[in-house]
JSON list of C-alpha atoms and ligand atoms in Angstrom, two decimals:
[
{"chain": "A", "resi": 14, "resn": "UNK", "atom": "CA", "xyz": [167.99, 103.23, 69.83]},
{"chain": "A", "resi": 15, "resn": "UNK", "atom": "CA", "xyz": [166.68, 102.75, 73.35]},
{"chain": "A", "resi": 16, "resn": "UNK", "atom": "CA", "xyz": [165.84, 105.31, 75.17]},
{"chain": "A", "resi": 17, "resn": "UNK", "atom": "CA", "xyz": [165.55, 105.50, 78.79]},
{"chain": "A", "resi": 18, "resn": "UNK", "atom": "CA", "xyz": [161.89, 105.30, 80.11]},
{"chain": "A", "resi": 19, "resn": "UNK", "atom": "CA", "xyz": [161.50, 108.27, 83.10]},
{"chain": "A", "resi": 20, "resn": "UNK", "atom": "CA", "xyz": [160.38, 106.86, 86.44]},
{"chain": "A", "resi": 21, "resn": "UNK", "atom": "CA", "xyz": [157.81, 108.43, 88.23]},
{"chain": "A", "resi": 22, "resn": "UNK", "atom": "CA", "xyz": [158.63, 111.68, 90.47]},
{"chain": "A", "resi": 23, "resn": "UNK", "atom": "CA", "xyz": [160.70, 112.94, 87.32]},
{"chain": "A", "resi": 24, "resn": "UNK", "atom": "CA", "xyz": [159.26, 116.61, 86.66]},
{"chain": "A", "resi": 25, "resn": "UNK", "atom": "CA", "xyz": [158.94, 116.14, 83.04]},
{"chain": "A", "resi": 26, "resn": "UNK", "atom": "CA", "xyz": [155.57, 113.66, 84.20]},
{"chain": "A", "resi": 27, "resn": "UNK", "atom": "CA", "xyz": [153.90, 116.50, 85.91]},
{"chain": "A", "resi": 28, "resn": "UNK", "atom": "CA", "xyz": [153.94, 118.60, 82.93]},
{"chain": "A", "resi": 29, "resn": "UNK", "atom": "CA", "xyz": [151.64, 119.22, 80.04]},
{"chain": "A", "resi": 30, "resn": "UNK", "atom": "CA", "xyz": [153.02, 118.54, 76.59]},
{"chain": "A", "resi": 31, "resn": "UNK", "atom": "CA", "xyz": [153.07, 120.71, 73.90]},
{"chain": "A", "resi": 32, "resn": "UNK", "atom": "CA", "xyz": [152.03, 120.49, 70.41]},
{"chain": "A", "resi": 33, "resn": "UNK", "atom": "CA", "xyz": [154.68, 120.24, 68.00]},
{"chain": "A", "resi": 34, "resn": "UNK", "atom": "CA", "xyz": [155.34, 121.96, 64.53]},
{"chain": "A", "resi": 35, "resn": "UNK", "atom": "CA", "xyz": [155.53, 120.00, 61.21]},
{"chain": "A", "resi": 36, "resn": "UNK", "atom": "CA", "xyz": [159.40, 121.06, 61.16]},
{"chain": "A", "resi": 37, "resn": "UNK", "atom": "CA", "xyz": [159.99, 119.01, 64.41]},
{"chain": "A", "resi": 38, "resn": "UNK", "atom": "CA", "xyz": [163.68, 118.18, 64.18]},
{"chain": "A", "resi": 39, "resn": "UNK", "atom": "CA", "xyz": [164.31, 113.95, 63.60]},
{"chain": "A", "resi": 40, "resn": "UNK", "atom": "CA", "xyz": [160.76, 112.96, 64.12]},
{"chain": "A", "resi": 41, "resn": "UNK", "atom": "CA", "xyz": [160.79, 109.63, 62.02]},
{"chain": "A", "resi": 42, "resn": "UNK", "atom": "CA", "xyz": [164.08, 108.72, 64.48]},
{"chain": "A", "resi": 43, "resn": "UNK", "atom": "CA", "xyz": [162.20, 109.21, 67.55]},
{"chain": "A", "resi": 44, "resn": "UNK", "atom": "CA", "xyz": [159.47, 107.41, 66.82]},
{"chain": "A", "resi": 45, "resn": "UNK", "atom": "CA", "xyz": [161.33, 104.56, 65.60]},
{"chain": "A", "resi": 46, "resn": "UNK", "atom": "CA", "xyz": [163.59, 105.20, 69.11]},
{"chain": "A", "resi": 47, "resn": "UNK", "atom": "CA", "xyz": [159.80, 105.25, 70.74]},
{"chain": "A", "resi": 48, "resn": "UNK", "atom": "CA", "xyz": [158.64, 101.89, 69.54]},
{"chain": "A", "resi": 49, "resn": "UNK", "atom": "CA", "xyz": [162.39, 100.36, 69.85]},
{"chain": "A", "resi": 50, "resn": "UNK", "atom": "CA", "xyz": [161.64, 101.43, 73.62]},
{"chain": "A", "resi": 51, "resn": "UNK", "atom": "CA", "xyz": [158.70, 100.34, 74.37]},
{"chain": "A", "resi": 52, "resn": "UNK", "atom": "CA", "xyz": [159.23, 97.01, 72.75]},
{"chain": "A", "resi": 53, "resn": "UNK", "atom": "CA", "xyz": [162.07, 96.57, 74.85]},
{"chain": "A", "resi": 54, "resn": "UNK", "atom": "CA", "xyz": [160.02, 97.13, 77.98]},
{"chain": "A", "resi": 55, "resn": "UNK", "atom": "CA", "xyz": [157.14, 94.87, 76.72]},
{"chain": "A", "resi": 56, "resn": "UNK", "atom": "CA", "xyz": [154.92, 97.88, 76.74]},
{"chain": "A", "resi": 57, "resn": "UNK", "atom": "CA", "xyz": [152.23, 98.42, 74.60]},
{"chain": "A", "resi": 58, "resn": "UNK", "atom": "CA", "xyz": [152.22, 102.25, 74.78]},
{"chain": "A", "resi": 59, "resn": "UNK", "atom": "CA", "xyz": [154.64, 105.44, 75.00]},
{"chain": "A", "resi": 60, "resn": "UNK", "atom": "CA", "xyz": [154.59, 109.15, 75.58]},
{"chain": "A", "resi": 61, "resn": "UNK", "atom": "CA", "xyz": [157.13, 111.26, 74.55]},
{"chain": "A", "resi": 62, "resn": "UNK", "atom": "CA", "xyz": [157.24, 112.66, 78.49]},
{"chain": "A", "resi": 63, "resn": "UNK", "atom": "CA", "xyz": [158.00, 109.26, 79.26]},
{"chain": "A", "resi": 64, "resn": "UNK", "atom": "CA", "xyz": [161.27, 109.33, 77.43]},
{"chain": "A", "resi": 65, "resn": "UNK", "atom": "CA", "xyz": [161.93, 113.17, 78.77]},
{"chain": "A", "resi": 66, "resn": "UNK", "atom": "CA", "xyz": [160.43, 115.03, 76.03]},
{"chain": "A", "resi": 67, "resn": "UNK", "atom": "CA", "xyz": [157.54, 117.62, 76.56]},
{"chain": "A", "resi": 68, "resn": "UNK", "atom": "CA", "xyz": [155.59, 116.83, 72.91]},
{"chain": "A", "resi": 69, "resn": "UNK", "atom": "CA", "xyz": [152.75, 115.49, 71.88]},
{"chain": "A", "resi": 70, "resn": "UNK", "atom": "CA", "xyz": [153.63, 112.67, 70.45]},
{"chain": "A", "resi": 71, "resn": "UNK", "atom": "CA", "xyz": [152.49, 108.63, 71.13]},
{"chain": "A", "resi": 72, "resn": "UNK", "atom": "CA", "xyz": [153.37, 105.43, 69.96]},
{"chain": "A", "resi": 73, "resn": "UNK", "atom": "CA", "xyz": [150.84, 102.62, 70.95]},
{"chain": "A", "resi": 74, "resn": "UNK", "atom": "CA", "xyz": [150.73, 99.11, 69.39]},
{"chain": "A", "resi": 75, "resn": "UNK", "atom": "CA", "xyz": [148.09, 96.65, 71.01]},
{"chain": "A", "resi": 76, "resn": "UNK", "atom": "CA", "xyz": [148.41, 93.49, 68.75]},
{"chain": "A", "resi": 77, "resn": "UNK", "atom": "CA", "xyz": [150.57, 91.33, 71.46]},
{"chain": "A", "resi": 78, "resn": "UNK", "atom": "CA", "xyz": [147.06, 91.58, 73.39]},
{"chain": "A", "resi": 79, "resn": "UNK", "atom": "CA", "xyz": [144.96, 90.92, 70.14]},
{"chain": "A", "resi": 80, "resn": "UNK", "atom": "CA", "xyz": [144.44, 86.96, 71.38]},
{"chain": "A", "resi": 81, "resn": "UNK", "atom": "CA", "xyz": [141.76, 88.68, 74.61]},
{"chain": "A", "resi": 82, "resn": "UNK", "atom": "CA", "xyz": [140.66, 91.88, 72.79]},
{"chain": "A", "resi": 83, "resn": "UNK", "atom": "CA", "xyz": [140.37, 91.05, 69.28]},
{"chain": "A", "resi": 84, "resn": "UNK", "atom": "CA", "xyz": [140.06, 95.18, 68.41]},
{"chain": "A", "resi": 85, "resn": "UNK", "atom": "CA", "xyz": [143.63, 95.23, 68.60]},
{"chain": "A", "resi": 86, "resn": "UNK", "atom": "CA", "xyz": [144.65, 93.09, 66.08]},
{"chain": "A", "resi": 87, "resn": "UNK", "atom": "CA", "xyz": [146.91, 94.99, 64.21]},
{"chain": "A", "resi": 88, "resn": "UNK", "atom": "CA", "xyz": [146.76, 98.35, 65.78]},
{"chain": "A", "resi": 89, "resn": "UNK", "atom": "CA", "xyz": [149.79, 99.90, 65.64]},
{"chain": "A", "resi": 90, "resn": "UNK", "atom": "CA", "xyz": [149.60, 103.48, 65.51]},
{"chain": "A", "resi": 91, "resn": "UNK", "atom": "CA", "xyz": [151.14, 106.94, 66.10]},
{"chain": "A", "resi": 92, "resn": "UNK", "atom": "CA", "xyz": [149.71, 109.85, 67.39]},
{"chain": "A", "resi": 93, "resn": "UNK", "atom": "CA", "xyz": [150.60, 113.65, 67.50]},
{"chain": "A", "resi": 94, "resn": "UNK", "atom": "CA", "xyz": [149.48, 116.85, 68.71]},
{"chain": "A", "resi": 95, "resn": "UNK", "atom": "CA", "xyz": [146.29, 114.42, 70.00]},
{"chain": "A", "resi": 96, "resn": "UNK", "atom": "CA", "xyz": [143.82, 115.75, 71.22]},
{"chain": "A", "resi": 97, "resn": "UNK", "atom": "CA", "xyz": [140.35, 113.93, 72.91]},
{"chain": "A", "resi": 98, "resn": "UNK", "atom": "CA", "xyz": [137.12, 116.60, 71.67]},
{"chain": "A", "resi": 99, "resn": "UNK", "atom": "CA", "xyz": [134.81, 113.86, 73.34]},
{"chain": "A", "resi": 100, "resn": "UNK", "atom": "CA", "xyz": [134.51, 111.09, 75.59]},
{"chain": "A", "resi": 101, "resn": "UNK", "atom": "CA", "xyz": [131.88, 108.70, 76.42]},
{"chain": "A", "resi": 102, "resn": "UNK", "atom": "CA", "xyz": [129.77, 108.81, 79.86]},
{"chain": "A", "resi": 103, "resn": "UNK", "atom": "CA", "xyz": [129.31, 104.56, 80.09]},
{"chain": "A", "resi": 104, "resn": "UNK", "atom": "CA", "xyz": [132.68, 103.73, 81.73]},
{"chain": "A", "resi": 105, "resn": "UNK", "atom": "CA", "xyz": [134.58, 100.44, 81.73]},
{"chain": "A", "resi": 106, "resn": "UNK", "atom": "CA", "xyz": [136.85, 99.11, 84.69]},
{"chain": "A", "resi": 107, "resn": "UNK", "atom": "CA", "xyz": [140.29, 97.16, 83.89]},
{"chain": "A", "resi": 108, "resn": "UNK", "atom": "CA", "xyz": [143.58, 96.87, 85.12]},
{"chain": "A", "resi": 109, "resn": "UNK", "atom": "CA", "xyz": [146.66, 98.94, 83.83]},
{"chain": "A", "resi": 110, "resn": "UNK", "atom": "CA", "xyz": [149.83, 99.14, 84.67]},
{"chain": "A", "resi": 111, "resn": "UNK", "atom": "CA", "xyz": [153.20, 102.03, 83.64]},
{"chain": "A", "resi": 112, "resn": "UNK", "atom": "CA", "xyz": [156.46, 101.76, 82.21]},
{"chain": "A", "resi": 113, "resn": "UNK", "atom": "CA", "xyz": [156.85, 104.66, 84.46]},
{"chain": "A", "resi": 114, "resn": "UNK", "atom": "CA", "xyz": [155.39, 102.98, 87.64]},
{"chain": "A", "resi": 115, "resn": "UNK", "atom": "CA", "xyz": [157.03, 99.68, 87.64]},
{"chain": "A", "resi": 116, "resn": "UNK", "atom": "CA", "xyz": [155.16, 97.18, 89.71]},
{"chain": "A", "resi": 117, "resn": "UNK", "atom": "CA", "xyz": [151.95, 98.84, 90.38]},
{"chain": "A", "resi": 118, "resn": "UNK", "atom": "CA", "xyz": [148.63, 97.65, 88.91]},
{"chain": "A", "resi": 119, "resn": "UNK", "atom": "CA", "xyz": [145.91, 99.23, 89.43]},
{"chain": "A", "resi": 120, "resn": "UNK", "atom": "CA", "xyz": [142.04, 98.84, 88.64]},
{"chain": "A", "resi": 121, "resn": "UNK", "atom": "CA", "xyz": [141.42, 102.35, 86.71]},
{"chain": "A", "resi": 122, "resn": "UNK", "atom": "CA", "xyz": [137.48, 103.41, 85.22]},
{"chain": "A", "resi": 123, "resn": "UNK", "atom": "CA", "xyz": [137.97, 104.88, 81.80]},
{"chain": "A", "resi": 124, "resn": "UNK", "atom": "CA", "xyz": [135.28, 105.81, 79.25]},
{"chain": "A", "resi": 125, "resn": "UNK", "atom": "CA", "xyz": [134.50, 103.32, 76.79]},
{"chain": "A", "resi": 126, "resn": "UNK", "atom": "CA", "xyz": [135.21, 105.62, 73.91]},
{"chain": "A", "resi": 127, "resn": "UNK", "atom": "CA", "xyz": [136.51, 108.97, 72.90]},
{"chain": "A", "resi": 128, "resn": "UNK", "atom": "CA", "xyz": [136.95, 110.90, 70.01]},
{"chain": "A", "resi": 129, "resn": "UNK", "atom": "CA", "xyz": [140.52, 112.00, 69.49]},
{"chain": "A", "resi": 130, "resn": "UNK", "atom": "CA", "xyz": [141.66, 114.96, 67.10]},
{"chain": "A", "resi": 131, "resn": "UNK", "atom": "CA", "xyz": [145.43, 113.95, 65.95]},
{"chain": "A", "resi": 132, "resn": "UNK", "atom": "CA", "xyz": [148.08, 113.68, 63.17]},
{"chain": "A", "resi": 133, "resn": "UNK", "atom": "CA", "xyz": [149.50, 110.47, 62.29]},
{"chain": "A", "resi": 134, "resn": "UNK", "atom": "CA", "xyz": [153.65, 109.86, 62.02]},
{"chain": "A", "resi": 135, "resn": "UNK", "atom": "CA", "xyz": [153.38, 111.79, 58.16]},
{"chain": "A", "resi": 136, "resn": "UNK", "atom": "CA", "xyz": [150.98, 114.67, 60.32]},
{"chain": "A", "resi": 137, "resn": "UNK", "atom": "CA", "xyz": [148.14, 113.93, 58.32]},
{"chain": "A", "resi": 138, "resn": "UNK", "atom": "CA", "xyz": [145.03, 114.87, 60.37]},
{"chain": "A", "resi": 139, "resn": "UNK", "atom": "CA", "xyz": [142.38, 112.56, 61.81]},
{"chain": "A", "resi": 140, "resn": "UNK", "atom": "CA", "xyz": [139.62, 112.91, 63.29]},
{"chain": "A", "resi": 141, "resn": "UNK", "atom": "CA", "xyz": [138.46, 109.16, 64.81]},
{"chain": "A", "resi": 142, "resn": "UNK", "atom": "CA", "xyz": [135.97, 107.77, 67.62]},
{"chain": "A", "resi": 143, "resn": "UNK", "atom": "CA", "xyz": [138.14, 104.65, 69.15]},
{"chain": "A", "resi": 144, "resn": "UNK", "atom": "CA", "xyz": [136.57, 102.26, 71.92]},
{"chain": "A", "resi": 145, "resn": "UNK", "atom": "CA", "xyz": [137.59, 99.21, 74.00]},
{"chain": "A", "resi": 146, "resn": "UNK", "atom": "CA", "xyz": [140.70, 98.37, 74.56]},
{"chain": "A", "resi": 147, "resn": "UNK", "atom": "CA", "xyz": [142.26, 101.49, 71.98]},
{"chain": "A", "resi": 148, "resn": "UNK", "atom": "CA", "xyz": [140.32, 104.20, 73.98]},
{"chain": "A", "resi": 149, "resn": "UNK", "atom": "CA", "xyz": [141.60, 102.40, 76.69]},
{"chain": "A", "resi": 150, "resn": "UNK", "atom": "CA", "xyz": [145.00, 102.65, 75.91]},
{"chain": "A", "resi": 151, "resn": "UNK", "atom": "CA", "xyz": [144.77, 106.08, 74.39]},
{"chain": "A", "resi": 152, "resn": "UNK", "atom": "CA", "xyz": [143.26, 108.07, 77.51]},
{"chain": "A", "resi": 153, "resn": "UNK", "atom": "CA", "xyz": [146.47, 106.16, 79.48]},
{"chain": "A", "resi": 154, "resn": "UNK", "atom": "CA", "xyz": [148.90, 108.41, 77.28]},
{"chain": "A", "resi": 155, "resn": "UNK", "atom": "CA", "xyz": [146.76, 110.92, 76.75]},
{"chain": "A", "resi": 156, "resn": "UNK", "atom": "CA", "xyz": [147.27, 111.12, 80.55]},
{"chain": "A", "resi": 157, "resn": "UNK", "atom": "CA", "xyz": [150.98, 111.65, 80.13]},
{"chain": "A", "resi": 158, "resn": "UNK", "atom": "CA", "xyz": [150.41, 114.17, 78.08]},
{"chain": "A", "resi": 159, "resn": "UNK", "atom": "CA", "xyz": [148.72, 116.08, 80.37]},
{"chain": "A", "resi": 160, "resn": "UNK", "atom": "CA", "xyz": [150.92, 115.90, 83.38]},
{"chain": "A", "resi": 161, "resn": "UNK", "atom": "CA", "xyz": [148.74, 112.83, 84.67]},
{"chain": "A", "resi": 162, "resn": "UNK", "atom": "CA", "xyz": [149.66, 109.33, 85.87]},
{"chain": "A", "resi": 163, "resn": "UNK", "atom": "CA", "xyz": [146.81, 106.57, 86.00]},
{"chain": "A", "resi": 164, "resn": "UNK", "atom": "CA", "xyz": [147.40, 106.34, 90.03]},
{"chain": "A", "resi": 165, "resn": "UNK", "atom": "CA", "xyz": [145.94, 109.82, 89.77]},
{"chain": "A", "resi": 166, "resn": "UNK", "atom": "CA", "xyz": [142.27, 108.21, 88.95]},
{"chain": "A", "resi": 167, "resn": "UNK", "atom": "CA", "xyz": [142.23, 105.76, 91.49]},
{"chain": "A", "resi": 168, "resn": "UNK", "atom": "CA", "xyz": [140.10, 106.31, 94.84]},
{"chain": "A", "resi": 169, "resn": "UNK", "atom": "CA", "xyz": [141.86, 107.86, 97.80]},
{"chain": "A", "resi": 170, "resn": "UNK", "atom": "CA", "xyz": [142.37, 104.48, 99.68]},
{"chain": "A", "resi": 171, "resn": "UNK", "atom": "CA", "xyz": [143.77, 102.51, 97.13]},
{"chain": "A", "resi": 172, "resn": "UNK", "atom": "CA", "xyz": [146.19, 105.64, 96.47]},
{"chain": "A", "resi": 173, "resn": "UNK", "atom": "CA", "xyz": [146.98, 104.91, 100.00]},
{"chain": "A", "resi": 174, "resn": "UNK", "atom": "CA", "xyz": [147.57, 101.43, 99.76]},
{"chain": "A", "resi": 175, "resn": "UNK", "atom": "CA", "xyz": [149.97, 102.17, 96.87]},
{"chain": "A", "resi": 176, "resn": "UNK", "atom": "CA", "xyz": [151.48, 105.61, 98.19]},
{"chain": "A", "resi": 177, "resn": "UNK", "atom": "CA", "xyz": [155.01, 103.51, 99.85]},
{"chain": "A", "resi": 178, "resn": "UNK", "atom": "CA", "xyz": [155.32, 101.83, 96.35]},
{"chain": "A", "resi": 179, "resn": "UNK", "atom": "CA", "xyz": [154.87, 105.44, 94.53]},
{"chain": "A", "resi": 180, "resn": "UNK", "atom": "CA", "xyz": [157.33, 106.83, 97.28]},
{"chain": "A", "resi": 181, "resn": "UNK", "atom": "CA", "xyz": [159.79, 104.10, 96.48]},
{"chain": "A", "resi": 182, "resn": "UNK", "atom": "CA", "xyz": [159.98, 104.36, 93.13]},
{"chain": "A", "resi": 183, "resn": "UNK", "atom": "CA", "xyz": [160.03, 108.18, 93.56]},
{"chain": "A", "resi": 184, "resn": "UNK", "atom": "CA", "xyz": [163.04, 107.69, 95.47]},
{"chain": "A", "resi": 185, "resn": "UNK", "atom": "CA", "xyz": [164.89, 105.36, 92.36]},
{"chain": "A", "resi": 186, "resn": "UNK", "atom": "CA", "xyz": [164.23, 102.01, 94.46]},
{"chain": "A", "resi": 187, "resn": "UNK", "atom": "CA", "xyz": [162.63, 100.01, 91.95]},
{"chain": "A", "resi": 188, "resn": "UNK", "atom": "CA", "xyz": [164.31, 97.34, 90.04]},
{"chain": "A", "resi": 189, "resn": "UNK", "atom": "CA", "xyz": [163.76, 97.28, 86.27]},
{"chain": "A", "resi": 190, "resn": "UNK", "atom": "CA", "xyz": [165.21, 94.78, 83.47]},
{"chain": "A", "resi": 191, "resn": "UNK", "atom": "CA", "xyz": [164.74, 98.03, 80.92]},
{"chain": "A", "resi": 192, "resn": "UNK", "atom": "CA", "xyz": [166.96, 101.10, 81.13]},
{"chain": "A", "resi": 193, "resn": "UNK", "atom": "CA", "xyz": [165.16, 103.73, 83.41]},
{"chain": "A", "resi": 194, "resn": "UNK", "atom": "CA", "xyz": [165.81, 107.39, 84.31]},
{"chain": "A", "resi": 195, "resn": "UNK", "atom": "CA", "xyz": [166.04, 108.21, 87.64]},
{"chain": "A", "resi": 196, "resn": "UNK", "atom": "CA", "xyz": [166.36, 111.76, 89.33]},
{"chain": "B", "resi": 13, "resn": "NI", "atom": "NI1", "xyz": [151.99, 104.99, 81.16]}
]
């Protein structure tokens, strides 16, 4: 099922998500409902805030960009109750851009690797270091789960240069060919 994707100025993106507990209600549905989403969107990652939901869950898969960062052939993968113990202090600088922030881009500096504490979709625990384009990826949503956006990391005048965009879509004028949830 497709879920509707919540647009940026929704509360729900401002708020830190919680952990869940291994008798979270329907969790194989929603993560099915996350990926049917995201696919949907062409989007290569999702946050459970992003569909309205203040958990700690993740879906990411990377392999349509496998052809220019070969790391993410064939990562697919789930994450919950994640958690990042370390990050790296060499940065990298690349583009991203938001389900929740239709048609901004933005040139972001991320570390080049972290290391994540997290279940995966049958809550066994992991403990991994991930780098390029996954830590990439990862910090994005781990961003959503902490009440963040990635036009939070970018310098004050480029957040000025995008601040009528943000306001726009803040106020539900932004046209999207995916099913969105305004407030
Ligand atoms: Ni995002």
């Amino acid at each position: 099922m497709i879920l509707p994707v919540y647009l940026y100025g929704h509360p729900i993106l401002r708020k830190v998500a919680n952990d869940i507990s291994p008798d979270y209600p329907h969790l194989s549905a929603l993560i099915d409902n996350m990926f049917e989403t995201m696919y949907n969107a062409d989007g290569v990652g999702l946050a459970a805030p992003q569909v309205g939901l203040g958990d700690r869950i993740v879906v990411i898969d990377l392999t349509p960009l496998a052809e220019d960062h070969p790391e993410c052939e064939n990562f697919k993968r789930v994450f919950i109750n994640a958690h990042i113990l370390e990050e790296s202090d060499d940065t990298v600088v690349l583009e991203e851009g938001c389900l929740s922030l239709p048609g901004i881009n933005e040139k972001i500096t991320r570390s080049n690797w972290v290391r994540l504490q997290y279940l995966d979709e049958n809550l066994q625990p992991h403990e991994d270091v991930f780098e390029g384009f996954p830590a990439r990826c990862i910090q994005h949503e781990y961003d959503h789960l902490e009440g963040r956006v990635f036009t939070d990391h970018a310098s004050g005048m480029r957040k000025q240069m995008i601040s009528s965009k943000l306001n726009r879509i803040r106020d539900g004028r932004v046209n999207c060919n995916y099913k969105v949830k305004r407030h």
